[in-house]
Amino acid sequence: MHTILIIDDEEKLRTLMARIIRLEGYEVLEAATCKAALKKLEQTEADVILCDVKLPDGNGVELIKEIKTLYPRVEIILLTAYGNIPDGVQAMKNGAFDYLTKGNDNEKIVPLINRALEKVQLEKRIEKLEQQVGKRYGFDSILGSSPLIQEAIAFAKKVAPTNASVLLLGETGTGKEVFAQAIHNGSLRAGKPFMALNCSAFGKELLESEIFGHKSGAFTGALKDKKGLIEEANTGTLFLDEIGEMHIDLQAKLLRVLETGEFIKVGDTKPTKVDVRIIAATNRDLQDEVKTGRFREDLFYRINVFTILLPSLRDRKKDIPDLANSFIKLFAQKSNKRIDGMSKDFSSHLQNHVWKGNIRELKNVIERAVILAEGSQLTSDSLPVELQINDTQQQSGMSAFELSGVEKLHIQRVLNHTKGNKTEAARLLNIGLTTLYRKIEEYKIF
């Protein structure tokens, strides 16, 4: 239920307004003085306030300013006497939602309160969304307690509040975009645009248009003006993933943005000014790229103001269970499945895997496993066959291509399916029970 506070020393008028508002289903609080009103607000949160101009211990216009400072989300409607419109104007400047003429506008009270409440609800929704976005894309969203990832997070937190360019180094799938978003949301640019682009996904001409935009008629197919991502990110952050793939001609154009804050669109003659922070990422060794002439040395030093190395998943295996459980929760919710966790065997496979695709590969494996899951826990049956074969090979020295490796894995999966019932497993495998025992001994299946 929404709460309305009426501040007015005229008891009859205050009682009348309270009765009108209560009939609409709202809870109503009453106060006759500034002091009493502030006391009420300390005790109970109000959504909308109706406030008179002349109060025994102060001026309503000045009270509005004080209340908005203490409780910025509350909306205040000023009650003015006839001929006192200037008070209403000043109140609006002090943060009032609107003003009413006392006595003559009683029929307007409820509609105006409803509009004020709509604004309060909208602002609450926006605040909630901002909190969710901040949580989802902030540093709290980066899971891991291993020293390497904690060190990377600590560096990122230090550079976030600055405007310095950041270079994120690491293998594919180590979470470079997640770090870029966290740095953006931890900066003074939080709430401003965050634009991301993978430079390896476009050829030179198309990449230039995507980043810098173009004018109508600049080339065949350019039927209208187009803003590039660097302009869309104005006042915010532009994240350029795989910057090592950028053509050297475009590198010169990006360098100009970093040095002068301006660029020229394709087909234009006038420069466009922007205020944008650049966060770049690559899995290449840019110093080697500079030596071979594929990357500009001056651009390298401009984007290399602050470098953060993101560790591979195989260097932070301690974090695999936390990451896996987070993905299980995410995909179980999306699939409307009740999955409590993973079996020891499943977890063991995750720990033993090399994870060349890092966190991205782990995420994909968990998503697949959740889709295939039939019980409340993920089991090794739901892992990709190649992952199980490779892990079996690592543990036993078998080649992933050997028939014996495939046979061992298949027997293990059938035994998992029968929950260790060897008679049922032999029947499903269409072999004798003695043969099954021999193979269990041979392959050391436990």
Coordinates of C-alpha atoms in Angstrom, one line a residue:
M1 CA 0.0 0.0 0.0
H2 CA 1.3 3.5 -0.9
T3 CA 1.6 6.1 1.9
I4 CA 0.7 9.7 1.5
L5 CA 1.8 12.4 4.1
I6 CA -0.2 15.6 4.4
I7 CA 1.6 18.5 6.0
D8 CA -0.9 21.3 6.9
D9 CA -1.7 23.2 10.1
E10 CA -5.4 23.8 9.0
E11 CA -7.0 20.8 10.6
K12 CA -10.3 20.9 8.8
L13 CA -8.7 21.0 5.3
R14 CA -6.1 18.4 6.3
T15 CA -8.9 16.1 7.6
L16 CA -10.9 16.6 4.4
M17 CA -8.0 15.7 2.1
A18 CA -7.1 12.7 4.3
R19 CA -10.7 11.4 3.9
I20 CA -10.6 11.9 0.1
I21 CA -7.3 10.1 -0.2
R22 CA -8.1 7.2 2.1
L23 CA -11.2 6.5 0.0
E24 CA -8.8 5.7 -2.8
G25 CA -7.2 3.0 -0.7
Y26 CA -4.0 4.8 0.3
E27 CA -2.6 5.0 3.8
V28 CA -2.5 8.6 5.0
L29 CA -0.2 10.2 7.6
E30 CA -0.9 13.7 9.0
A31 CA 1.4 16.5 10.3
A32 CA 0.7 20.1 11.3
T33 CA 4.3 21.4 11.5
C34 CA 7.7 20.9 9.7
K35 CA 9.2 19.3 12.8
A36 CA 6.3 16.8 13.1
A37 CA 6.5 16.0 9.4
L38 CA 10.3 15.2 9.6
K39 CA 9.6 13.0 12.6
K40 CA 6.9 11.1 10.7
L41 CA 9.3 10.6 7.8
E42 CA 11.9 9.2 10.2
Q43 CA 9.4 6.6 11.3
T44 CA 7.6 5.7 8.1
E45 CA 8.6 5.9 4.4
A46 CA 6.2 8.1 2.4
D47 CA 5.7 7.9 -1.3
V48 CA 4.0 11.3 -1.9
I49 CA 3.8 14.4 0.3
L50 CA 1.1 17.1 0.2
C51 CA 2.8 20.2 1.8
D52 CA 1.3 23.6 2.6
V53 CA 3.4 26.8 2.1
K54 CA 2.8 28.5 5.4
L55 CA 3.5 26.3 8.4
P56 CA 3.8 27.4 12.1
D57 CA 7.5 26.6 12.3
G58 CA 8.7 27.2 8.8
N59 CA 8.1 27.6 5.1
G60 CA 6.9 24.7 3.0
V61 CA 9.0 25.8 0.0
E62 CA 12.2 25.5 2.0
L63 CA 10.9 22.3 3.7
I64 CA 10.6 20.7 0.2
K65 CA 14.3 21.3 -0.4
E66 CA 15.2 19.7 3.0
I67 CA 13.0 16.7 2.4
K68 CA 14.3 16.1 -1.1
T69 CA 17.8 16.1 0.2
L70 CA 17.0 13.5 2.9
Y71 CA 14.5 11.4 0.8
P72 CA 15.2 12.0 -2.9
R73 CA 12.7 9.4 -4.1
V74 CA 9.7 11.0 -2.4
E75 CA 7.5 13.2 -4.6
I76 CA 6.1 16.4 -3.1
I77 CA 3.0 18.4 -4.2
L78 CA 2.9 21.9 -2.8
L79 CA -0.4 23.4 -1.5
T80 CA -0.5 27.2 -2.4
A81 CA -2.9 29.9 -1.4
Y82 CA -4.6 32.0 -4.0
G83 CA -2.2 34.6 -5.5
N84 CA 0.8 32.7 -4.2
I85 CA 1.8 31.0 -7.4
P86 CA 5.4 32.3 -7.2
D87 CA 5.8 30.0 -4.2
G88 CA 4.7 27.1 -6.4
V89 CA 7.2 28.1 -9.0
Q90 CA 10.0 28.2 -6.5
A91 CA 8.9 24.9 -5.0
M92 CA 9.2 23.3 -8.5
K93 CA 12.8 24.6 -8.6
N94 CA 13.4 23.0 -5.2
G95 CA 12.2 19.6 -6.5
A96 CA 8.4 19.6 -6.1
F97 CA 6.4 17.4 -8.4
D98 CA 3.6 20.0 -8.9
Y99 CA 1.4 22.4 -6.9
L100 CA -2.3 22.8 -6.1
T101 CA -4.4 25.8 -5.1
K102 CA -5.8 25.2 -1.7
G103 CA -9.6 24.7 -1.4
N104 CA -10.4 25.1 -5.1
D105 CA -8.6 22.0 -6.6
N106 CA -9.9 19.2 -4.4
E107 CA -11.0 17.2 -7.4
K108 CA -7.5 17.4 -8.8
I109 CA -5.8 15.9 -5.7
V110 CA -6.3 12.2 -6.5
P111 CA -5.3 12.4 -10.2
L112 CA -2.2 14.4 -9.3
I113 CA -1.2 11.9 -6.5
N114 CA -1.7 9.0 -9.0
R115 CA 0.7 10.7 -11.5
A116 CA 3.2 11.3 -8.7
L117 CA 3.0 7.7 -7.7
E118 CA 3.6 6.5 -11.2
K119 CA 6.8 8.5 -11.2
V120 CA 7.8 7.0 -7.9
Q121 CA 7.2 3.5 -9.1
L122 CA 9.1 4.1 -12.3
E123 CA 12.1 5.5 -10.5
K124 CA 12.0 2.4 -8.1
R125 CA 12.0 0.1 -11.1
I126 CA 14.8 1.9 -12.8
E127 CA 16.8 1.8 -9.5
K128 CA 16.2 -1.9 -9.2
L129 CA 17.2 -2.6 -12.8
E130 CA 20.4 -0.5 -12.3
Q131 CA 21.2 -2.6 -9.2
Q132 CA 20.6 -5.8 -11.2
V133 CA 22.7 -4.6 -14.1
G134 CA 25.5 -3.5 -11.7
K135 CA 25.4 -6.9 -9.9
R136 CA 25.3 -8.8 -13.2
Y137 CA 28.1 -6.8 -14.9
G138 CA 30.0 -5.6 -11.9
F139 CA 33.1 -7.1 -10.2
D140 CA 30.8 -9.3 -8.0
S141 CA 29.8 -11.2 -11.1
I142 CA 33.4 -12.4 -11.6
L143 CA 33.6 -15.7 -9.8
G144 CA 36.8 -17.2 -8.4
S145 CA 39.0 -17.2 -5.3
S146 CA 42.2 -18.4 -6.8
P147 CA 45.2 -15.9 -6.4
L148 CA 45.6 -15.2 -10.1
I149 CA 41.9 -14.2 -10.7
Q150 CA 41.9 -12.2 -7.5
E151 CA 45.0 -10.3 -8.5
A152 CA 43.4 -9.5 -11.9
I153 CA 40.2 -8.3 -10.2
A154 CA 42.3 -6.1 -7.8
F155 CA 44.1 -4.5 -10.7
A156 CA 40.8 -3.9 -12.6
K157 CA 39.2 -2.2 -9.5
K158 CA 42.2 0.2 -9.2
V159 CA 42.0 1.3 -12.9
A160 CA 38.2 1.4 -13.1
P161 CA 37.6 4.8 -11.6
T162 CA 40.1 6.4 -14.0
N163 CA 39.8 7.3 -17.7
A164 CA 43.0 5.3 -18.6
S165 CA 42.9 3.0 -21.6
V166 CA 43.1 -0.7 -20.5
L167 CA 44.5 -3.7 -22.4
L168 CA 43.2 -7.1 -21.4
L169 CA 45.4 -10.0 -22.3
G170 CA 44.4 -13.6 -22.2
E171 CA 43.4 -16.7 -24.1
T172 CA 40.0 -16.9 -25.9
G173 CA 37.2 -17.5 -23.4
T174 CA 38.9 -16.2 -20.3
G175 CA 36.2 -13.6 -19.7
K176 CA 37.7 -10.4 -21.2
E177 CA 34.4 -8.8 -22.0
V178 CA 33.1 -9.6 -18.5
F179 CA 36.1 -7.7 -17.1
A180 CA 35.6 -4.8 -19.6
Q181 CA 32.0 -4.4 -18.5
A182 CA 33.0 -4.6 -14.8
I183 CA 35.6 -1.9 -15.3
H184 CA 33.0 0.3 -17.1
N185 CA 30.4 -0.2 -14.3
G186 CA 33.1 0.6 -11.7
S187 CA 33.9 3.9 -13.4
L188 CA 32.4 7.4 -13.4
R189 CA 31.0 6.4 -16.9
A190 CA 28.7 3.8 -15.3
G191 CA 25.2 4.3 -16.7
K192 CA 26.6 5.7 -19.9
P193 CA 26.8 3.6 -23.1
F194 CA 29.0 0.4 -23.2
M195 CA 29.6 -0.8 -26.7
A196 CA 31.5 -4.0 -27.6
L197 CA 32.9 -5.1 -30.9
N198 CA 34.9 -8.2 -32.0
C199 CA 37.5 -6.9 -34.5
S200 CA 38.0 -10.4 -35.9
A201 CA 34.4 -10.6 -37.1
F202 CA 34.7 -8.1 -39.9
G203 CA 36.8 -7.3 -42.9
K204 CA 38.7 -4.0 -43.1
E205 CA 36.0 -1.9 -44.9
L206 CA 33.1 -3.2 -42.9
L207 CA 35.0 -2.9 -39.6
E208 CA 35.8 0.7 -40.4
S209 CA 32.1 1.4 -41.0
E210 CA 31.1 -0.4 -37.8
I211 CA 33.6 1.5 -35.7
F212 CA 33.6 5.0 -37.3
G213 CA 30.3 5.0 -39.2
H214 CA 29.8 6.5 -42.7
K215 CA 27.9 9.2 -44.6
S216 CA 25.2 8.4 -47.1
G217 CA 26.7 7.6 -50.5
A218 CA 30.2 6.9 -49.1
F219 CA 30.2 3.5 -50.9
T220 CA 27.8 1.2 -52.8
G221 CA 25.0 0.3 -50.4
A222 CA 25.5 3.2 -48.1
L223 CA 21.9 4.6 -48.5
K224 CA 21.9 6.6 -45.3
D225 CA 24.1 8.1 -42.7
K226 CA 25.3 5.6 -40.0
K227 CA 26.7 6.2 -36.6
G228 CA 29.7 4.0 -35.7
L229 CA 30.1 2.3 -32.4
I230 CA 32.6 4.9 -31.3
E231 CA 30.0 7.6 -31.6
E232 CA 27.3 5.4 -30.0
A233 CA 29.7 5.0 -27.1
N234 CA 30.2 8.7 -26.6
T235 CA 30.6 9.6 -22.9
G236 CA 30.9 5.9 -22.2
T237 CA 33.2 3.0 -23.1
L238 CA 34.1 1.2 -26.3
F239 CA 35.4 -2.4 -25.9
L240 CA 37.4 -3.6 -28.8
D241 CA 38.0 -7.4 -28.6
E242 CA 40.7 -9.0 -30.6
I243 CA 42.2 -5.6 -31.4
G244 CA 45.3 -7.5 -32.8
E245 CA 43.1 -8.4 -35.8
M246 CA 42.5 -4.8 -36.8
H247 CA 44.0 -3.7 -40.1
I248 CA 46.9 -1.3 -39.7
D249 CA 45.2 1.5 -41.7
L250 CA 42.3 1.5 -39.1
Q251 CA 44.8 1.5 -36.3
A252 CA 46.0 4.9 -37.4
K253 CA 42.4 6.2 -37.3
L254 CA 41.9 4.7 -33.8
L255 CA 45.1 6.3 -32.7
R256 CA 43.8 9.8 -33.7
V257 CA 40.7 9.2 -31.5
L258 CA 42.9 8.4 -28.5
E259 CA 45.2 11.4 -29.2
T260 CA 42.7 14.1 -30.2
G261 CA 39.2 12.8 -29.4
E262 CA 38.0 13.1 -33.0
F263 CA 37.7 11.1 -36.2
I264 CA 36.4 11.4 -39.7
K265 CA 33.6 9.1 -40.8
V266 CA 33.8 7.3 -44.1
G267 CA 32.7 9.7 -46.8
D268 CA 32.8 12.7 -44.6
T269 CA 35.1 15.8 -44.7
K270 CA 34.5 17.2 -41.2
P271 CA 35.8 15.6 -38.0
T272 CA 33.4 14.2 -35.3
K273 CA 34.3 14.8 -31.7
V274 CA 33.8 12.1 -29.1
D275 CA 34.6 11.5 -25.4
V276 CA 35.1 7.7 -25.1
R277 CA 37.2 5.4 -23.0
I278 CA 38.8 2.5 -24.9
I279 CA 39.2 -0.9 -23.4
A280 CA 41.0 -3.3 -25.8
A281 CA 41.6 -7.1 -25.6
T282 CA 43.6 -9.6 -27.5
N283 CA 45.0 -13.2 -27.2
R284 CA 48.0 -12.2 -29.4
D285 CA 51.4 -11.0 -28.3
L286 CA 51.2 -7.4 -29.5
Q287 CA 54.9 -6.7 -28.9
D288 CA 55.6 -9.5 -31.5
E289 CA 53.0 -8.0 -33.8
V290 CA 54.8 -4.6 -33.5
K291 CA 58.1 -6.2 -34.4
T292 CA 56.6 -7.8 -37.5
G293 CA 55.0 -4.5 -38.5
R294 CA 51.4 -5.8 -38.2
F295 CA 50.6 -3.5 -35.2
R296 CA 51.5 0.2 -34.8
E297 CA 54.0 0.8 -32.0
D298 CA 52.4 4.2 -31.2
L299 CA 48.9 2.7 -30.8
F300 CA 50.3 -0.2 -28.7
Y301 CA 51.7 2.3 -26.2
R302 CA 48.4 4.3 -26.2
I303 CA 46.3 1.3 -25.4
N304 CA 48.9 -0.3 -23.1
V305 CA 48.5 2.3 -20.4
F306 CA 47.3 -0.3 -18.0
T307 CA 47.6 -4.0 -18.8
I308 CA 45.7 -6.8 -17.0
L309 CA 46.5 -10.5 -17.7
L310 CA 43.5 -12.8 -17.3
P311 CA 44.5 -16.4 -16.3
S312 CA 43.4 -19.5 -18.2
L313 CA 41.0 -21.9 -16.6
R314 CA 43.7 -24.6 -16.3
D315 CA 45.7 -22.2 -14.2
R316 CA 42.8 -21.6 -11.8
K317 CA 41.3 -25.1 -11.5
K318 CA 40.3 -24.3 -7.9
D319 CA 37.6 -22.0 -9.3
I320 CA 36.0 -24.7 -11.6
P321 CA 33.4 -26.0 -9.1
D322 CA 32.2 -22.4 -8.3
L323 CA 31.9 -21.5 -12.0
A324 CA 30.2 -24.8 -12.9
N325 CA 27.6 -24.5 -10.1
S326 CA 26.9 -20.9 -11.2
F327 CA 26.3 -22.1 -14.8
I328 CA 24.2 -25.1 -13.5
K329 CA 21.9 -22.7 -11.6
L330 CA 21.7 -20.4 -14.6
F331 CA 20.8 -23.1 -17.2
A332 CA 18.6 -25.1 -14.8
Q333 CA 16.5 -21.9 -14.3
K334 CA 16.3 -21.3 -18.0
S335 CA 15.3 -24.9 -18.6
N336 CA 12.8 -25.0 -15.7
K337 CA 14.6 -28.0 -14.3
R338 CA 15.4 -28.7 -10.6
I339 CA 19.1 -29.6 -10.6
D340 CA 20.9 -29.4 -7.2
G341 CA 24.5 -29.9 -8.4
M342 CA 26.8 -32.5 -9.9
S343 CA 28.1 -35.9 -9.1
K344 CA 31.6 -36.5 -7.9
D345 CA 32.4 -38.3 -11.2
F346 CA 31.1 -35.3 -13.2
S347 CA 33.1 -32.9 -11.1
S348 CA 36.2 -35.1 -11.5
H349 CA 35.9 -34.9 -15.2
L350 CA 35.7 -31.1 -15.1
Q351 CA 38.8 -30.9 -12.9
N352 CA 40.8 -33.2 -15.2
H353 CA 39.9 -31.5 -18.5
V354 CA 42.4 -29.2 -20.2
W355 CA 39.7 -26.5 -21.1
K356 CA 41.4 -25.0 -24.2
G357 CA 38.3 -22.9 -24.6
N358 CA 38.4 -21.8 -21.0
I359 CA 35.3 -20.4 -19.3
R360 CA 33.4 -20.3 -22.5
E361 CA 34.0 -24.0 -23.1
L362 CA 33.0 -24.8 -19.6
K363 CA 29.8 -22.8 -19.9
N364 CA 28.8 -24.7 -23.1
V365 CA 29.5 -28.1 -21.5
I366 CA 27.3 -27.2 -18.5
E367 CA 24.5 -26.0 -20.8
R368 CA 24.6 -29.2 -22.8
A369 CA 24.7 -31.3 -19.6
V370 CA 21.7 -29.5 -18.1
I371 CA 19.7 -30.1 -21.3
L372 CA 20.5 -33.8 -21.2
A373 CA 20.0 -34.2 -17.4
E374 CA 17.2 -36.5 -16.2
G375 CA 17.8 -36.4 -12.5
S376 CA 18.6 -33.8 -9.8
Q377 CA 22.3 -34.1 -10.4
L378 CA 24.5 -33.8 -13.4
T379 CA 26.4 -37.1 -14.1
S380 CA 29.2 -37.9 -16.5
D381 CA 26.7 -39.5 -18.9
S382 CA 25.7 -36.0 -19.9
L383 CA 29.2 -34.9 -20.7
P384 CA 30.4 -34.8 -24.4
V385 CA 31.9 -38.2 -25.4
E386 CA 35.1 -36.5 -26.6
L387 CA 35.6 -34.8 -23.2
Q388 CA 35.2 -38.2 -21.4
I389 CA 37.6 -39.9 -23.8
N390 CA 40.2 -37.2 -23.5
D391 CA 40.0 -37.3 -19.7
T392 CA 40.1 -41.1 -19.7
Q393 CA 43.2 -41.0 -21.9
Q394 CA 44.9 -38.5 -19.6
Q395 CA 44.3 -40.7 -16.6
S396 CA 45.2 -44.1 -18.1
G397 CA 47.6 -43.1 -20.9
M398 CA 45.2 -44.4 -23.6
S399 CA 45.0 -42.6 -26.9
A400 CA 41.6 -41.0 -27.5
F401 CA 41.6 -42.7 -30.9
E402 CA 42.3 -46.2 -29.6
L403 CA 39.3 -48.7 -29.8
S404 CA 40.1 -49.8 -26.2
G405 CA 39.7 -46.2 -25.0
V406 CA 36.2 -45.9 -26.6
E407 CA 35.3 -49.4 -25.2
K408 CA 36.3 -48.5 -21.7
L409 CA 34.3 -45.3 -21.8
H410 CA 31.2 -47.1 -23.1
I411 CA 31.4 -49.7 -20.4
Q412 CA 31.8 -47.0 -17.8
R413 CA 28.8 -45.1 -19.1
V414 CA 26.6 -48.2 -19.1
L415 CA 27.6 -49.0 -15.5
N416 CA 26.7 -45.5 -14.5
H417 CA 23.4 -45.9 -16.2
T418 CA 22.7 -49.2 -14.3
K419 CA 24.0 -47.6 -11.1
G420 CA 26.7 -50.3 -10.8
N421 CA 24.4 -53.3 -11.5
K422 CA 26.9 -55.5 -13.5
T423 CA 24.3 -58.1 -14.4
E424 CA 22.1 -55.5 -16.0
A425 CA 25.1 -53.8 -17.6
A426 CA 26.3 -57.1 -19.2
R427 CA 22.8 -57.6 -20.6
L428 CA 22.7 -54.1 -22.1
L429 CA 26.2 -54.6 -23.5
N430 CA 25.2 -58.0 -24.9
I431 CA 28.3 -59.7 -23.4
G432 CA 28.7 -62.4 -20.7
L433 CA 29.0 -61.4 -17.1
T434 CA 32.4 -63.0 -16.9
T435 CA 33.6 -60.9 -19.9
L436 CA 32.3 -57.8 -18.2
Y437 CA 34.3 -58.6 -15.0
R438 CA 37.4 -59.3 -17.1
K439 CA 37.1 -55.9 -18.9
I440 CA 36.4 -54.1 -15.6
E441 CA 39.7 -55.6 -14.3
E442 CA 41.6 -54.9 -17.5
Y443 CA 40.5 -51.3 -17.8
K444 CA 40.6 -50.7 -14.0
I445 CA 37.0 -49.4 -13.9
F446 CA 35.9 -48.7 -10.3

